[in-house]
Coordinates of C-alpha atoms in Angstrom, one line a residue:
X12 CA -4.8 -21.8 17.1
X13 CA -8.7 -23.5 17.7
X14 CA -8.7 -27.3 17.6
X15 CA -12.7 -26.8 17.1
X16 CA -13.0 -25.8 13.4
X17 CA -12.7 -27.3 10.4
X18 CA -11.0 -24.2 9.4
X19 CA -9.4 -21.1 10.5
X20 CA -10.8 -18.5 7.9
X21 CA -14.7 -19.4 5.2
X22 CA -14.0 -17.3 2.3
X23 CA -17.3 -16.8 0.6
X24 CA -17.6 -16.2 -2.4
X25 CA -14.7 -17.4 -5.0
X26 CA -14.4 -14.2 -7.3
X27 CA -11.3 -12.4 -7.6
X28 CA -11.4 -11.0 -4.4
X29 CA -11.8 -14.2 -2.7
X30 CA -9.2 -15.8 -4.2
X31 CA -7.1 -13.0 -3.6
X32 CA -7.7 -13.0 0.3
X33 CA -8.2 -17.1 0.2
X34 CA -3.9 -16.4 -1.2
X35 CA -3.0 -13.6 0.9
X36 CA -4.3 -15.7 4.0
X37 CA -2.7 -19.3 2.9
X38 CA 0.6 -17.8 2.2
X39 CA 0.6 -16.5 6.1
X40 CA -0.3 -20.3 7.1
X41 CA -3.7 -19.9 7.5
X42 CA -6.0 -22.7 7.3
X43 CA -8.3 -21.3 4.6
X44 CA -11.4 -23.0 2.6
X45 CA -13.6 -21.0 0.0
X46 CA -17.1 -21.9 -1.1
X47 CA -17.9 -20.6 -4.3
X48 CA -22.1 -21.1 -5.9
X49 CA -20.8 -20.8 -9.6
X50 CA -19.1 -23.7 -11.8
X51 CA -16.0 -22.6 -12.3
X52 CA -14.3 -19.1 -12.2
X53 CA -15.4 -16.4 -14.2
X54 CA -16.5 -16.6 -17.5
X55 CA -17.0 -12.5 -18.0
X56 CA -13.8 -10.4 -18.7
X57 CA -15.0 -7.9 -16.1
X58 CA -12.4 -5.7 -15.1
X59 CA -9.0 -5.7 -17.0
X60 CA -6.7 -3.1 -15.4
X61 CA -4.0 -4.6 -13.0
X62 CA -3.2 -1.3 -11.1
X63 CA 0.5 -1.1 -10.1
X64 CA 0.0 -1.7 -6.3
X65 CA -2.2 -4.9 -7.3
X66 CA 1.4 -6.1 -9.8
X67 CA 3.2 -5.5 -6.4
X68 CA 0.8 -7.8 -4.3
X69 CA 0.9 -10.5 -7.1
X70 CA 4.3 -10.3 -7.3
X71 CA 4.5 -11.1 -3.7
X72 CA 2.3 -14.4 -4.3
X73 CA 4.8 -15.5 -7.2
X74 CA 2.5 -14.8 -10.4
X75 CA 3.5 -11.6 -12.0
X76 CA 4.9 -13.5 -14.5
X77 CA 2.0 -15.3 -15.5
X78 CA -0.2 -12.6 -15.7
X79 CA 2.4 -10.5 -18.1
X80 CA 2.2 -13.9 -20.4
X81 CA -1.7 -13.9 -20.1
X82 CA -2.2 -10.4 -20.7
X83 CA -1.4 -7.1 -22.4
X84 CA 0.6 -3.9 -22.0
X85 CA -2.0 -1.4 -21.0
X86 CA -1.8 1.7 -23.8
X87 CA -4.6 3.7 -22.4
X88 CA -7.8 4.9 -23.9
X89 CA -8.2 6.5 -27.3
X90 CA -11.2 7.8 -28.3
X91 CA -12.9 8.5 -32.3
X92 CA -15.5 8.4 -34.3
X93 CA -15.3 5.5 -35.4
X94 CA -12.6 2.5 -34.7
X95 CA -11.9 3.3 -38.7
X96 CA -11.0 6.7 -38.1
X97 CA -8.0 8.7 -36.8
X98 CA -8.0 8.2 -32.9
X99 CA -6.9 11.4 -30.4
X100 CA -5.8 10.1 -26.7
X101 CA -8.1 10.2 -24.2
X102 CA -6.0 8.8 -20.9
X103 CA -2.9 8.2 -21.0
X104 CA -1.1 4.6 -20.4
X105 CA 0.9 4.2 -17.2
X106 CA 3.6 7.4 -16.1
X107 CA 6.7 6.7 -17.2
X108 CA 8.8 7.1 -14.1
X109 CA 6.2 3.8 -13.0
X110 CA 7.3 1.7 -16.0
X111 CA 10.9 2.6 -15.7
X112 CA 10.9 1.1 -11.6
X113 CA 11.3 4.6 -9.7
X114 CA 8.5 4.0 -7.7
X115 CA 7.8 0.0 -8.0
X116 CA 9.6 -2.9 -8.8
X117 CA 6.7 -3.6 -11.2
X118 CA 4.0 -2.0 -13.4
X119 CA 0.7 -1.6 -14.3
X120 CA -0.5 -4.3 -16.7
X121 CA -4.3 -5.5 -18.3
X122 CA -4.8 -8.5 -18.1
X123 CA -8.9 -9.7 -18.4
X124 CA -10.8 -11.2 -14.9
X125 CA -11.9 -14.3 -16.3
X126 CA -8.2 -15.3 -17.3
X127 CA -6.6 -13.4 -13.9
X128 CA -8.6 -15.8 -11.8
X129 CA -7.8 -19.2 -12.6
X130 CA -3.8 -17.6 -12.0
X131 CA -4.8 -16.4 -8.2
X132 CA -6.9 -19.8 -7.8
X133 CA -4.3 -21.5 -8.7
X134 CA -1.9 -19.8 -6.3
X135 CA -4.5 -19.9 -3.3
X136 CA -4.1 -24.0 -4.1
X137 CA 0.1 -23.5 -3.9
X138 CA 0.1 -22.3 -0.5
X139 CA -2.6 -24.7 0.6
X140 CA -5.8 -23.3 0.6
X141 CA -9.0 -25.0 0.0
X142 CA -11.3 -23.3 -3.1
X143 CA -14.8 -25.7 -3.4
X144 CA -16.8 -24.8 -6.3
X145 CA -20.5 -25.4 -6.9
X146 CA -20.4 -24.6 -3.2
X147 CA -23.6 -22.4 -1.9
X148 CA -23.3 -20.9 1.3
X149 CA -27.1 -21.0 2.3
X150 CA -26.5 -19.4 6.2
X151 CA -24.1 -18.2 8.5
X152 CA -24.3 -18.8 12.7
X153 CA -21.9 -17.0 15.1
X154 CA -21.1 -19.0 18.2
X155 CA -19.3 -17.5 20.9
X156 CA -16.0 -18.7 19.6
X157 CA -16.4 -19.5 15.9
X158 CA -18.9 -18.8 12.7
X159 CA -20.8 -22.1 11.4
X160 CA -21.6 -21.8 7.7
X161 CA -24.3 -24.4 6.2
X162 CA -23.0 -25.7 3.0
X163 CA -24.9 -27.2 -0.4
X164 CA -23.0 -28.7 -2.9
X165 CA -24.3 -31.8 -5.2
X166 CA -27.3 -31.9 -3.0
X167 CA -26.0 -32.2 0.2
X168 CA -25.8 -29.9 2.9
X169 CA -23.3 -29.7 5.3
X170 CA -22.3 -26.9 8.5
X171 CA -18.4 -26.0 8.3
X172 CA -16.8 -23.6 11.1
X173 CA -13.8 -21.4 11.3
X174 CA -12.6 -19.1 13.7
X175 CA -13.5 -16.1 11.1
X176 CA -15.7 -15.6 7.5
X177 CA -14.3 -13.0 4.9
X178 CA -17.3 -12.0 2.9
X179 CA -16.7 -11.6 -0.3
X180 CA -19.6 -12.6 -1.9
X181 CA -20.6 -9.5 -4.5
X182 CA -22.4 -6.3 -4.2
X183 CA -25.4 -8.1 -3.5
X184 CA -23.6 -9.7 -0.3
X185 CA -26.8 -11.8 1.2
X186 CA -23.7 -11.7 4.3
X187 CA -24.0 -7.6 4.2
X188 CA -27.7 -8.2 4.3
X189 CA -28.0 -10.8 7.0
X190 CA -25.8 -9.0 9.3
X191 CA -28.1 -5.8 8.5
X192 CA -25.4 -3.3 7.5
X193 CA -26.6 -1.0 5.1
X194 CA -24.8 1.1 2.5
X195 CA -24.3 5.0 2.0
X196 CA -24.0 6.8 -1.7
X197 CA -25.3 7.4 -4.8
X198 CA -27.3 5.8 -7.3
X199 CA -25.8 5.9 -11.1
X200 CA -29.1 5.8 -13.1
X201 CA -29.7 4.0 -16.5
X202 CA -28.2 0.0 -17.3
X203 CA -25.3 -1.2 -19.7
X204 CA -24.6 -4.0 -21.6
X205 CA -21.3 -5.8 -21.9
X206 CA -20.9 -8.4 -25.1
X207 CA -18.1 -10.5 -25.2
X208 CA -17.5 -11.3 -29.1
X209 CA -14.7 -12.1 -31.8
X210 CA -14.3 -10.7 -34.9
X211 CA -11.4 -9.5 -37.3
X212 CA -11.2 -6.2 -36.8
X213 CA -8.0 -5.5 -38.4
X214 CA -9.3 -3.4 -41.5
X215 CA -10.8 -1.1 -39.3
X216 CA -7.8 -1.0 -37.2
X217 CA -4.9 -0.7 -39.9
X218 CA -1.9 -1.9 -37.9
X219 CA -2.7 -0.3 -35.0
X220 CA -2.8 -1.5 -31.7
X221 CA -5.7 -0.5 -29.3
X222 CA -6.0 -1.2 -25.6
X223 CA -9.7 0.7 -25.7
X224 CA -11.6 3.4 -27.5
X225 CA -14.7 5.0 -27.4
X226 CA -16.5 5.3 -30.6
X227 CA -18.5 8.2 -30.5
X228 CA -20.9 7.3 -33.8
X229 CA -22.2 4.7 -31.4
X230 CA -22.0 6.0 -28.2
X231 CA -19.4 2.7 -27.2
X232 CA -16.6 1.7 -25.4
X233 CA -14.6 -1.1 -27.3
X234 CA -11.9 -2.9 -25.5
X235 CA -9.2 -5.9 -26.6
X236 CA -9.6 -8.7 -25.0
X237 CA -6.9 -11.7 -24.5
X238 CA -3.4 -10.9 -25.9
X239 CA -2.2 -11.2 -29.4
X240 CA -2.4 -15.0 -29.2
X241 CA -6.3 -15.1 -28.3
X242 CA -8.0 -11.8 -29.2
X243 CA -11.5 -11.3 -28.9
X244 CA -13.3 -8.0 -27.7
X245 CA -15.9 -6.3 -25.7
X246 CA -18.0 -4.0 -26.4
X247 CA -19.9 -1.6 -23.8
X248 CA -22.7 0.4 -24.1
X249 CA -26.1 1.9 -22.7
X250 CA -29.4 -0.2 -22.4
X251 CA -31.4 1.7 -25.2
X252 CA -35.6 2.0 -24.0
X253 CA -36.3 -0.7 -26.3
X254 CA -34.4 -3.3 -25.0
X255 CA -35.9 -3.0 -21.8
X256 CA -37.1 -6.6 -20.5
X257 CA -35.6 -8.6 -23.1
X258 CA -33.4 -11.3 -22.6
X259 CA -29.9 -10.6 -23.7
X260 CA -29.7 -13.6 -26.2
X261 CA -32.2 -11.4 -28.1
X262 CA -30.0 -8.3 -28.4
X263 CA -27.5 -9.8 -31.1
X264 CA -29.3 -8.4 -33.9
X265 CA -29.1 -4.9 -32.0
X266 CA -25.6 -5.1 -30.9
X267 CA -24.2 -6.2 -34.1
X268 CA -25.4 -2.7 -36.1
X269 CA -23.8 -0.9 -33.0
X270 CA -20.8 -2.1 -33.8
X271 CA -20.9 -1.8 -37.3
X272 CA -21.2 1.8 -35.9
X273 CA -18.3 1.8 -33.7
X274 CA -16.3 -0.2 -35.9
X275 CA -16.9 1.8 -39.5
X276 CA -17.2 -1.6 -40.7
X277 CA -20.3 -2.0 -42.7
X278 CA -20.0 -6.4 -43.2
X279 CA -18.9 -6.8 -39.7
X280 CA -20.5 -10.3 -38.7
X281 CA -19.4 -10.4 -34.8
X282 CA -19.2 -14.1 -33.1
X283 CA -20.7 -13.1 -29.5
X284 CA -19.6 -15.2 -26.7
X285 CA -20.9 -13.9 -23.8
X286 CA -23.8 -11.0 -23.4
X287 CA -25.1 -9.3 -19.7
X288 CA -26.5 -6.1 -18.5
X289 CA -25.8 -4.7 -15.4
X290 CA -26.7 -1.4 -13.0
X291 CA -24.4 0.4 -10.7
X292 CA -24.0 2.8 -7.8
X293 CA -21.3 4.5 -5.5
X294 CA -22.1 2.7 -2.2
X295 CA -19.8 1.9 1.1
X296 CA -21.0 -0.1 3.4
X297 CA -21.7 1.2 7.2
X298 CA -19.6 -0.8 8.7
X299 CA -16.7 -3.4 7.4
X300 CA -17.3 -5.9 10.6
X301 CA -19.8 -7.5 12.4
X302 CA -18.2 -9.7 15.2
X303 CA -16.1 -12.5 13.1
X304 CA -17.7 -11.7 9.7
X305 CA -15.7 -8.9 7.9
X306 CA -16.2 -7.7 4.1
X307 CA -14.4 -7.4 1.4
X308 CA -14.6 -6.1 -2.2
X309 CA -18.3 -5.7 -3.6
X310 CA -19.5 -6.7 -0.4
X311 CA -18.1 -3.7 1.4
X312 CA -17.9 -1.0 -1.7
X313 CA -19.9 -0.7 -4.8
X314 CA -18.3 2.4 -7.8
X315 CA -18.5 2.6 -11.1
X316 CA -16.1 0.8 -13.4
X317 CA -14.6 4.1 -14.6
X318 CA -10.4 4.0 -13.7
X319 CA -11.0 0.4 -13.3
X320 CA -10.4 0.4 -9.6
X321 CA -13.5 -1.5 -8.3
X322 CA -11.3 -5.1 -8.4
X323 CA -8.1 -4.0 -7.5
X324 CA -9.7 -1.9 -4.4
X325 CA -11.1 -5.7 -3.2
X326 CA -8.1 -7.2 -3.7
X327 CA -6.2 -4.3 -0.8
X328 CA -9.3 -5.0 1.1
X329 CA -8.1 -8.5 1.2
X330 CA -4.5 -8.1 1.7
X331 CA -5.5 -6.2 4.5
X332 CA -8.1 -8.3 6.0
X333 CA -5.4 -11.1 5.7
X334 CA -2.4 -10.1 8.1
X335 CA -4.5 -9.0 10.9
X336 CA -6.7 -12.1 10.5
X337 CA -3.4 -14.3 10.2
X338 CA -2.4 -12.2 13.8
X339 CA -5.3 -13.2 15.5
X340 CA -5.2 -16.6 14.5
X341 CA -1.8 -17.6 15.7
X342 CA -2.6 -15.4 19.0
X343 CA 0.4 -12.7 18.0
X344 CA -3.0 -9.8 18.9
X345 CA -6.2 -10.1 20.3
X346 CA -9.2 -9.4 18.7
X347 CA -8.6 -5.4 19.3
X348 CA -6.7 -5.8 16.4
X349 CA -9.4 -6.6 14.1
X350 CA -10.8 -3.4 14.5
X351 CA -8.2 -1.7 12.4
X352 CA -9.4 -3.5 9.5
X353 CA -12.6 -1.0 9.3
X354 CA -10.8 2.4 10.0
X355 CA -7.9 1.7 8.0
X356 CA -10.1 0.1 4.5
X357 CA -13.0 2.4 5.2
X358 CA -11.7 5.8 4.5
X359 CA -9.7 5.0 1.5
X360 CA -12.4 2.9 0.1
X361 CA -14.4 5.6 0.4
X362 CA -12.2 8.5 -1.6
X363 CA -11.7 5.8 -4.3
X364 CA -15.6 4.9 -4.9
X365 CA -16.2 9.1 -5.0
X366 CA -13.1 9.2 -7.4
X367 CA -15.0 6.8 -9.2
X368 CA -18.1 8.1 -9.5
X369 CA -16.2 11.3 -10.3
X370 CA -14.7 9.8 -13.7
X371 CA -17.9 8.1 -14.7
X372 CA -19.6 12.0 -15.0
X373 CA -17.2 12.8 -17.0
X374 CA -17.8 12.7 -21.2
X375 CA -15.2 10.8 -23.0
X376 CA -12.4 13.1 -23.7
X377 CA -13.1 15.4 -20.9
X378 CA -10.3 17.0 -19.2
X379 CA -9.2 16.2 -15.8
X380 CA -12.1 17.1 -13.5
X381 CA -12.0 18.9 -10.9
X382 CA -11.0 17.4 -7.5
X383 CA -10.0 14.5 -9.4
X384 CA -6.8 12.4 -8.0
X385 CA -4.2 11.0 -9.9
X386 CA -4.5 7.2 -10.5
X387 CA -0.8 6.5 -9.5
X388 CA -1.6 8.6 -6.1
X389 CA -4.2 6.3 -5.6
X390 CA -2.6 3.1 -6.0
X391 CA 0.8 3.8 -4.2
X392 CA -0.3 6.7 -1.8
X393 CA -2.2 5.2 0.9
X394 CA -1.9 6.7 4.1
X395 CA -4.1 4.4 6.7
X396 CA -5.6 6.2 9.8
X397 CA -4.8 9.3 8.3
X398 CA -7.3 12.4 9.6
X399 CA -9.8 13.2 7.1
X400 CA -8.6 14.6 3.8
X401 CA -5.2 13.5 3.9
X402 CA -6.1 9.7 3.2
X403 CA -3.7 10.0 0.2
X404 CA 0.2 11.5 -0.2
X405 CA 1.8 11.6 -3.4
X406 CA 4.1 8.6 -3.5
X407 CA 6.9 10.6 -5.6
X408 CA 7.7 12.1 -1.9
X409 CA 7.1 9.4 1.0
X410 CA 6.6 10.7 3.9
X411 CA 7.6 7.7 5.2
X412 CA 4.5 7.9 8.5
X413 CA 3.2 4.7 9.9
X414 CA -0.1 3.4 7.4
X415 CA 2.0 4.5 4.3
X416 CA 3.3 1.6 1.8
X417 CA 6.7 0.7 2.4
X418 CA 8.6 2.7 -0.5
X419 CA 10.4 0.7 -3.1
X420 CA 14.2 0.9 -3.5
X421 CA 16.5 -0.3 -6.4
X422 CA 19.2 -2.5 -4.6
X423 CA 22.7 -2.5 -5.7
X424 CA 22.2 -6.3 -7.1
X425 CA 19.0 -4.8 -9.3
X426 CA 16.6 -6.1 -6.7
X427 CA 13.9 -4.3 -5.1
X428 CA 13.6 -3.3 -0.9
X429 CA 10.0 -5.2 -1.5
X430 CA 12.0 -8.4 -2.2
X431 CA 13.4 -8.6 1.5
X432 CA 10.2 -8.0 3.7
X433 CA 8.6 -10.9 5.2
X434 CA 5.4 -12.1 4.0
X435 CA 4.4 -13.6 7.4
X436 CA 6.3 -11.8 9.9
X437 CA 7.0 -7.8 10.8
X438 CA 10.4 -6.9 9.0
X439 CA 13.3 -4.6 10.8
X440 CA 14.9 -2.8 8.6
X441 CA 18.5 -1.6 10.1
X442 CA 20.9 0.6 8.9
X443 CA 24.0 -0.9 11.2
X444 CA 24.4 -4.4 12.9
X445 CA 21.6 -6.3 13.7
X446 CA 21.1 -7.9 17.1
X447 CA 17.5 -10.0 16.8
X448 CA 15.5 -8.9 19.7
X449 CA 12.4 -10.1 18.7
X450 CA 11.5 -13.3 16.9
X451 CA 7.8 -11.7 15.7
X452 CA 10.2 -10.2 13.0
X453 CA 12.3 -10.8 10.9
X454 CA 15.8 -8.6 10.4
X455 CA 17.4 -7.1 7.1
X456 CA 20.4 -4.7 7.3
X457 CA 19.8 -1.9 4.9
X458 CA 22.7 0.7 4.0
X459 CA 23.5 3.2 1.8
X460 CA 25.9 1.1 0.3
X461 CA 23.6 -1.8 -0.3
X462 CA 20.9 0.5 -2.6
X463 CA 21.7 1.5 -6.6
X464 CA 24.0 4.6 -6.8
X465 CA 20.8 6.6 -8.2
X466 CA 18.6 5.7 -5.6
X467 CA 21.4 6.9 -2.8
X468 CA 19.7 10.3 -2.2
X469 CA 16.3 8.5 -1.9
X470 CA 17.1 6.5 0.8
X471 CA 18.8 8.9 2.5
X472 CA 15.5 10.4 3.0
X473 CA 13.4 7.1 3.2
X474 CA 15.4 4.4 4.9
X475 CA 18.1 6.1 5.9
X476 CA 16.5 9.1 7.8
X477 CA 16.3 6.6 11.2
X478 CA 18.6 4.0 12.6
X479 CA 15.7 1.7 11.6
X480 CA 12.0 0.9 10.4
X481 CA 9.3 -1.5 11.1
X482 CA 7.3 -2.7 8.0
X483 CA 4.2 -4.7 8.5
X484 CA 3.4 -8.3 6.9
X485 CA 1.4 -6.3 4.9
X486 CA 3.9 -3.8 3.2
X487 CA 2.9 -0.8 5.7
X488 CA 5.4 0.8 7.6
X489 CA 4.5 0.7 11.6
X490 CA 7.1 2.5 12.8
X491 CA 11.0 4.3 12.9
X492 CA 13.7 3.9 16.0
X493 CA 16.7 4.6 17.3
X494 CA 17.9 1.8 19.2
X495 CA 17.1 -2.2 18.6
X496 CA 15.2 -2.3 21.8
X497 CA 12.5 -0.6 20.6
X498 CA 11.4 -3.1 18.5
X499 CA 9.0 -5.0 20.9
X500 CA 7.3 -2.0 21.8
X501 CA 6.8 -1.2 18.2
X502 CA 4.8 -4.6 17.5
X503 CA 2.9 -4.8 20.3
X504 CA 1.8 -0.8 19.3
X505 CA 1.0 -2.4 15.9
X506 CA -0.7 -5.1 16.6
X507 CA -2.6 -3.0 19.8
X508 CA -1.5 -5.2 22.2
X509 CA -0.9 -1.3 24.3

């Protein structure tokens, strides 16, 4: 580990994703500081789907549990004439075989941005990581061994260095832009307008419960907001030509007849908290890397917020970044390894922002389009440095090939195989006595007899097809064997030290 920084990994930017990876990277040991521009954390719901594989890496980081008290059961989208009238599904909440633990030792959840932040920020701070707010990063400088970042905050400037810089600092990344790495895709014409507001909605909604409908009298999205304790709302919509150029404080007016519209609620008088426009694309970025400067989230992949899969995408991104980073660091792979970060992210970021742009030209209410893949496939079925087209495998059959998520398994105590893999080291799992033969890892003995009688036949054709596995810090499997002595050669294969 370098003596010469100040810190091993700059975060910039201190939005979800850069809490996420400023986490992911602390809980491996690394030194990790994150300069954020803004105040405070996020003061916009933003996104409000926790996909299932996002639960999983939470989970892992100790805060599921806060972020099922903070947030809602997701119940899908509905969609109406009006919030008044009688409702028709639109998408469907989570699969069942999902919420029942076949697949995950978790479940999808919603819980808003703005309230998911403070809960990873505060998690980053438990396993030691520095988060500095009101922090501008005005410039980056790669040295031959390290990155300097020039710092403002309260004034003064400062130059910090660290062995590495995750960018994460939006889909206007001035890091993407300085390092001169453009972006490929498609423009999504026309703006929107989110508005944050309160209001009692319960006449129109008549003891129902709605996660999100689209009224069509209005042509708007309406979505809950908080949890039962604190419930406010947002509203989404198009920019109509008239409100072209005018500040959003001005739109109130226009925004509260829309959703007297939406609502069917002719007196509604909405409290608005927070109004913005934005614009969006389906954009990946050329490359992921540029020496010690790698990207993450926005920075690296711009899609549409249809599916909600633009924040948890970021957050992979990060969980990704942070292992082979942590590798690096501690001198367990050299800096070959950081090129897997690109061509295992890259192609999968890249099916999900076309899957996303996919959804958004769909009406509300539209079938299933064609070429469109099933949400669950995308969070659980991962395949990294799969060839071309078969970036995805349906997670209900694991194929169990290294860059596929290590499956989950009921254990016989109720626990989950995801519950005995290392966070910082490679984890052998062996069916049969275990003789350590390598101390990158760490060793679990795995049966037949040790997994819930209804999960026997699973493993039989998971775990229990090889004498043993190799899973990666980061949940991927690297690897099967036949003997204890291949271990070694399995790690140094994954972390391309041959």
């Amino acid at each position: 580990m370098s003596e010469s920084t100040d810190t091993d990994v700059i975060v910039v930017g201190g939005g979800l994703v850069g809490l996420a990876a400023a986490a992911f990277l602390a809980q491996h040991g690394v030194r990790t500081t994150v300069f954020e521009k803004h105040p405070t954390t996020s003061i916009h719901p933003k996104a409000r789907l926790v996909t299932v594989r996002s639960m999983e890496l939470y989970r892992s980081l100790g805060i599921e549990e806060e972020i099922r008290a903070a947030g809602d059961q997701g119940n899908g989208f509905v969609i109406g004439q009006t919030l008044s009238d009688d409702l028709s599904t639109w998408i469907a909440p989570p699969a069942e075989d999902v919420e029942s633990g076949n697949l995950s030792p978790t479940s999808p959840y919603s819980c808003d941005q703005q309230v998911l932040e403070p809960l990873v920020l505060n998690a980053a701070r438990r396993f030691g990581a520095e988060v500095e707010f009101d922090s501008a990063v005005l410039g980056l400088a790669e040295r031959a061994d390290h990155v300097e970042a020039t710092v403002r905050h309260a004034g003064q400037e400062r130059v910090v260095s660290a062995q590495f810089v995750i960018a994460a600092d939006g889909a206007g990344s001035a890091i993407r832009r300085h390092l001169g790495i453009g972006m490929s895709g498609t423009e999504v014409p026309g703006r929107s307008v989110s508005a944050v507001f309160r209001a009692d909605l319960s006449p129109a909604l008549r003891g129902r419960f709605v996660d999100a409908v689209f009224c069509r009298a209005a042509s708007t999205f309406l979505f809950a907001r908080g949890n039962s304790g604190d419930r406010r709302w947002q509203m989404g919509t198009y920019v109509r030509p008239d409100w072209e150029g005018r500040p959003t404080e001005d739109l109130t007016d226009e925004l509260s007849g829309l959703l007297r519209q939406a609502t069917g609620l002719s007196d509604l008088e909405p409290d608005f908290d927070d109004v913005a426009t934005w614009s969006t694309g389906a954009f990946v970025a050329d490359r992921f890397r540029s020496g010690r400067i790698v990207l993450a989230g926005d920075a690296a992949h711009i899609m549409p917020p249809y599916g909600g899969m633009g924040g948890n995408t970021g957050v992979h991104d990060a969980h990704d970044a942070a292992w082979i980073l942590a590798a690096v660091i501690r001198g367990d792979a050299s800096h070959r390894l950081l090129d897997t970060y690109e061509w295992e992210r890259r192609p999968i970021d890249q099916v999900i922002v076309d899957q996303a742009l996919l959804r958004s030209r769909k009406s509300p209410g539209q079938k299933e389009a064609s070429g469109e893949i099933d949400a669950l496939i995308l969070a659980l079925g991962q395949r990294y440095g799969a060839p071309p087209g078969e970036e995805f495998e349906d997670p209900h059959e694991p194929s169990m090939a290294d860059g596929t998520r290590a499956p989950h398994l009921t254990l016989r105590d109720g626990g989950s195989v995801h519950d005995l893999l290392s966070r910082r080291k490679f984890t052998v799992i062996v069916d049969g006595p275990i003789t350590r033969t390598d101390s990158r890892a760490e060793f679990v003995a795995l049966g037949r007899g040790d997994v819930a009688t209804g999960q026997r036949d699973l493993w039989a054709n998971t775990y229990g097809r090889a004498v043993g596995h190799l899973v990666r810090p980061d949940g991927v499997l690297a690897g099967e064997f036949e003997a204890l002595d291949d271990v070694p050669g399995l790690i140094d294969r994954a972390l391309h030290i041959r």
